[in-house]
Amino acid sequence: MARRYWNINLEEMLEAGVHFGHGTRKWNPRMAPYISAKRKGIHITNLTRTAHFLSEACDLVFDAASKGKQFLIVGTKNKAADSVARAAIRSRCHYVNKKWLGGMLTNWPTTETRLHKFRDLRIEQNKRTIA
């Protein structure tokens, strides 16, 4: 995997609130290396490490995309839904921006048959309205 330079700015990450983590009550101890402080009951994420790993993730995605791999973009929070849809449509990726259905990936054969059935019903419905 080739290393590339991604324009990841720590000040922009700080302004965007990337450093705000989860509450200090509910956390996974494996996250300890990535937490730099605790303030007002919230863990503060180490932005330097975050930027490093974000750069590595960008490299992986870039390499996979250049090989023609497909992606599934998921963002089900209300604030992220519109951005997820725009980004996915612009990059011609699949996306989920509403409710995530349990088993959508782990039970893919069933999900896929239901999606095909839904598509067939939609086609049949469109034929009826046209005729």
PDB file of C-alpha atoms in Angstrom:
ATOM      1  CA  MET A   1       0.000   0.000   0.000  1.00  0.00           C
ATOM      2  CA  ALA A   2       1.462   3.320  -1.079  1.00  0.00           C
ATOM      3  CA  ARG A   3       1.499   6.184   1.411  1.00  0.00           C
ATOM      4  CA  ARG A   4      -0.098   9.375   0.132  1.00  0.00           C
ATOM      5  CA  TYR A   5      -0.427  12.820   1.590  1.00  0.00           C
ATOM      6  CA  TRP A   6      -3.957  13.656   2.694  1.00  0.00           C
ATOM      7  CA  ASN A   7      -4.742  17.207   3.731  1.00  0.00           C
ATOM      8  CA  ILE A   8      -5.879  16.397   7.274  1.00  0.00           C
ATOM      9  CA  ASN A   9      -5.803  19.555   9.379  1.00  0.00           C
ATOM     10  CA  LEU A  10      -5.876  19.169  13.187  1.00  0.00           C
ATOM     11  CA  GLU A  11      -7.399  22.629  13.670  1.00  0.00           C
ATOM     12  CA  GLU A  12     -10.301  21.791  11.341  1.00  0.00           C
ATOM     13  CA  MET A  13     -10.809  18.505  13.170  1.00  0.00           C
ATOM     14  CA  LEU A  14     -10.903  20.417  16.466  1.00  0.00           C
ATOM     15  CA  GLU A  15     -13.436  22.926  15.083  1.00  0.00           C
ATOM     16  CA  ALA A  16     -15.612  20.079  13.803  1.00  0.00           C
ATOM     17  CA  GLY A  17     -15.670  18.494  17.261  1.00  0.00           C
ATOM     18  CA  VAL A  18     -13.921  15.291  16.225  1.00  0.00           C
ATOM     19  CA  HIS A  19     -12.176  15.191  19.599  1.00  0.00           C
ATOM     20  CA  PHE A  20     -15.409  14.687  21.560  1.00  0.00           C
ATOM     21  CA  GLY A  21     -15.773  11.024  22.442  1.00  0.00           C
ATOM     22  CA  HIS A  22     -18.315   9.055  24.438  1.00  0.00           C
ATOM     23  CA  GLY A  23     -19.250   9.542  28.060  1.00  0.00           C
ATOM     24  CA  THR A  24     -16.777   8.410  30.698  1.00  0.00           C
ATOM     25  CA  ARG A  25     -19.311   6.050  32.287  1.00  0.00           C
ATOM     26  CA  LYS A  26     -19.816   3.825  29.257  1.00  0.00           C
ATOM     27  CA  TRP A  27     -16.577   3.116  27.489  1.00  0.00           C
ATOM     28  CA  ASN A  28     -14.474   0.237  26.286  1.00  0.00           C
ATOM     29  CA  PRO A  29     -11.105  -0.055  28.053  1.00  0.00           C
ATOM     30  CA  ARG A  30      -9.477  -0.960  24.716  1.00  0.00           C
ATOM     31  CA  MET A  31     -10.007   2.683  23.715  1.00  0.00           C
ATOM     32  CA  ALA A  32      -7.605   3.903  26.445  1.00  0.00           C
ATOM     33  CA  PRO A  33      -4.633   4.443  24.072  1.00  0.00           C
ATOM     34  CA  TYR A  34      -6.753   6.790  21.955  1.00  0.00           C
ATOM     35  CA  ILE A  35      -8.090   8.944  24.799  1.00  0.00           C
ATOM     36  CA  SER A  36      -6.029  11.956  25.796  1.00  0.00           C
ATOM     37  CA  ALA A  37      -8.176  13.425  28.609  1.00  0.00           C
ATOM     38  CA  LYS A  38     -11.538  13.493  30.385  1.00  0.00           C
ATOM     39  CA  ARG A  39     -13.585  16.683  30.638  1.00  0.00           C
ATOM     40  CA  LYS A  40     -17.093  17.186  31.988  1.00  0.00           C
ATOM     41  CA  GLY A  41     -17.842  13.463  31.844  1.00  0.00           C
ATOM     42  CA  ILE A  42     -16.698  13.071  28.214  1.00  0.00           C
ATOM     43  CA  HIS A  43     -13.543  11.450  26.890  1.00  0.00           C
ATOM     44  CA  ILE A  44     -11.390  13.665  24.697  1.00  0.00           C
ATOM     45  CA  THR A  45      -9.895  11.776  21.765  1.00  0.00           C
ATOM     46  CA  ASN A  46      -6.229  12.147  20.840  1.00  0.00           C
ATOM     47  CA  LEU A  47      -6.449  14.059  17.543  1.00  0.00           C
ATOM     48  CA  THR A  48      -2.870  13.329  16.497  1.00  0.00           C
ATOM     49  CA  ARG A  49      -3.475   9.574  16.578  1.00  0.00           C
ATOM     50  CA  THR A  50      -6.890  10.062  14.986  1.00  0.00           C
ATOM     51  CA  ALA A  51      -5.339  12.004  12.090  1.00  0.00           C
ATOM     52  CA  HIS A  52      -2.686   9.303  11.620  1.00  0.00           C
ATOM     53  CA  PHE A  53      -5.238   6.486  11.480  1.00  0.00           C
ATOM     54  CA  LEU A  54      -7.566   8.568   9.310  1.00  0.00           C
ATOM     55  CA  SER A  55      -4.722   8.978   6.833  1.00  0.00           C
ATOM     56  CA  GLU A  56      -4.174   5.196   6.817  1.00  0.00           C
ATOM     57  CA  ALA A  57      -7.900   4.643   6.291  1.00  0.00           C
ATOM     58  CA  CYS A  58      -7.867   7.079   3.357  1.00  0.00           C
ATOM     59  CA  ASP A  59      -5.002   5.112   1.815  1.00  0.00           C
ATOM     60  CA  LEU A  60      -6.926   1.848   2.175  1.00  0.00           C
ATOM     61  CA  VAL A  61     -10.094   3.306   0.664  1.00  0.00           C
ATOM     62  CA  PHE A  62      -8.156   4.909  -2.190  1.00  0.00           C
ATOM     63  CA  ASP A  63      -6.393   1.625  -2.997  1.00  0.00           C
ATOM     64  CA  ALA A  64      -9.630  -0.367  -2.844  1.00  0.00           C
ATOM     65  CA  ALA A  65     -11.478   2.155  -5.019  1.00  0.00           C
ATOM     66  CA  SER A  66      -8.692   2.119  -7.602  1.00  0.00           C
ATOM     67  CA  LYS A  67      -9.154  -1.662  -7.821  1.00  0.00           C
ATOM     68  CA  GLY A  68     -12.873  -1.207  -8.529  1.00  0.00           C
ATOM     69  CA  LYS A  69     -14.124  -2.355  -5.112  1.00  0.00           C
ATOM     70  CA  GLN A  70     -17.590  -1.274  -3.971  1.00  0.00           C
ATOM     71  CA  PHE A  71     -18.382   0.451  -0.681  1.00  0.00           C
ATOM     72  CA  LEU A  72     -21.302   0.669   1.698  1.00  0.00           C
ATOM     73  CA  ILE A  73     -21.526   4.037   3.451  1.00  0.00           C
ATOM     74  CA  VAL A  74     -23.542   3.993   6.677  1.00  0.00           C
ATOM     75  CA  GLY A  75     -24.678   7.032   8.666  1.00  0.00           C
ATOM     76  CA  THR A  76     -28.014   6.718  10.417  1.00  0.00           C
ATOM     77  CA  LYS A  77     -27.946   9.768  12.694  1.00  0.00           C
ATOM     78  CA  ASN A  78     -30.303  12.546  11.613  1.00  0.00           C
ATOM     79  CA  LYS A  79     -27.494  15.104  11.224  1.00  0.00           C
ATOM     80  CA  ALA A  80     -25.417  12.759   9.064  1.00  0.00           C
ATOM     81  CA  ALA A  81     -28.189  11.335   6.864  1.00  0.00           C
ATOM     82  CA  ASP A  82     -28.167  14.041   4.183  1.00  0.00           C
ATOM     83  CA  SER A  83     -24.364  14.210   3.993  1.00  0.00           C
ATOM     84  CA  VAL A  84     -24.132  10.425   3.718  1.00  0.00           C
ATOM     85  CA  ALA A  85     -26.661  10.341   0.882  1.00  0.00           C
ATOM     86  CA  ARG A  86     -24.937  13.162  -1.041  1.00  0.00           C
ATOM     87  CA  ALA A  87     -21.469  11.658  -0.631  1.00  0.00           C
ATOM     88  CA  ALA A  88     -22.650   8.183  -1.625  1.00  0.00           C
ATOM     89  CA  ILE A  89     -24.529   9.392  -4.691  1.00  0.00           C
ATOM     90  CA  ARG A  90     -21.575  11.541  -5.760  1.00  0.00           C
ATOM     91  CA  SER A  91     -19.192   8.587  -5.408  1.00  0.00           C
ATOM     92  CA  ARG A  92     -21.690   6.060  -6.825  1.00  0.00           C
ATOM     93  CA  CYS A  93     -21.657   3.943  -3.632  1.00  0.00           C
ATOM     94  CA  HIS A  94     -24.371   2.053  -1.828  1.00  0.00           C
ATOM     95  CA  TYR A  95     -25.570   3.712   1.370  1.00  0.00           C
ATOM     96  CA  VAL A  96     -27.832   3.381   4.387  1.00  0.00           C
ATOM     97  CA  ASN A  97     -28.921   6.662   5.943  1.00  0.00           C
ATOM     98  CA  LYS A  98     -32.116   5.650   7.687  1.00  0.00           C
ATOM     99  CA  LYS A  99     -32.706   2.709  10.002  1.00  0.00           C
ATOM    100  CA  TRP A 100     -30.089  -0.050   9.984  1.00  0.00           C
ATOM    101  CA  LEU A 101     -31.828  -3.400   9.871  1.00  0.00           C
ATOM    102  CA  GLY A 102     -30.310  -6.065  12.103  1.00  0.00           C
ATOM    103  CA  GLY A 103     -28.682  -8.874  10.164  1.00  0.00           C
ATOM    104  CA  MET A 104     -28.401  -6.843   6.969  1.00  0.00           C
ATOM    105  CA  LEU A 105     -24.818  -8.005   6.472  1.00  0.00           C
ATOM    106  CA  THR A 106     -24.608 -11.160   8.575  1.00  0.00           C
ATOM    107  CA  ASN A 107     -27.741 -12.584   6.971  1.00  0.00           C
ATOM    108  CA  TRP A 108     -27.039 -11.245   3.472  1.00  0.00           C
ATOM    109  CA  PRO A 109     -28.616 -14.077   1.393  1.00  0.00           C
ATOM    110  CA  THR A 110     -32.031 -13.457   2.971  1.00  0.00           C
ATOM    111  CA  THR A 111     -31.653  -9.689   2.714  1.00  0.00           C
ATOM    112  CA  GLU A 112     -30.673  -9.972  -0.945  1.00  0.00           C
ATOM    113  CA  THR A 113     -33.675 -12.145  -1.866  1.00  0.00           C
ATOM    114  CA  ARG A 114     -36.016  -9.683  -0.124  1.00  0.00           C
ATOM    115  CA  LEU A 115     -34.433  -6.778  -2.001  1.00  0.00           C
ATOM    116  CA  HIS A 116     -34.900  -8.588  -5.318  1.00  0.00           C
ATOM    117  CA  LYS A 117     -38.533  -9.284  -4.409  1.00  0.00           C
ATOM    118  CA  PHE A 118     -39.022  -5.605  -3.509  1.00  0.00           C
ATOM    119  CA  ARG A 119     -37.494  -4.549  -6.847  1.00  0.00           C
ATOM    120  CA  ASP A 120     -39.782  -6.939  -8.745  1.00  0.00           C
ATOM    121  CA  LEU A 121     -42.850  -5.617  -6.914  1.00  0.00           C
ATOM    122  CA  ARG A 122     -41.823  -2.042  -7.738  1.00  0.00           C
ATOM    123  CA  ILE A 123     -41.417  -2.915 -11.441  1.00  0.00           C
ATOM    124  CA  GLU A 124     -44.809  -4.628 -11.457  1.00  0.00           C
ATOM    125  CA  GLN A 125     -46.403  -1.616  -9.749  1.00  0.00           C
ATOM    126  CA  ASN A 126     -44.897   0.763 -12.319  1.00  0.00           C
ATOM    127  CA  LYS A 127     -46.217  -1.385 -15.178  1.00  0.00           C
ATOM    128  CA  ARG A 128     -49.738  -1.180 -13.740  1.00  0.00           C
ATOM    129  CA  THR A 129     -49.651   2.613 -13.391  1.00  0.00           C
ATOM    130  CA  ILE A 130     -48.365   3.059 -16.942  1.00  0.00           C
ATOM    131  CA  ALA A 131     -50.938   0.720 -18.488  1.00  0.00           C
TER     132      ALA A 131
END
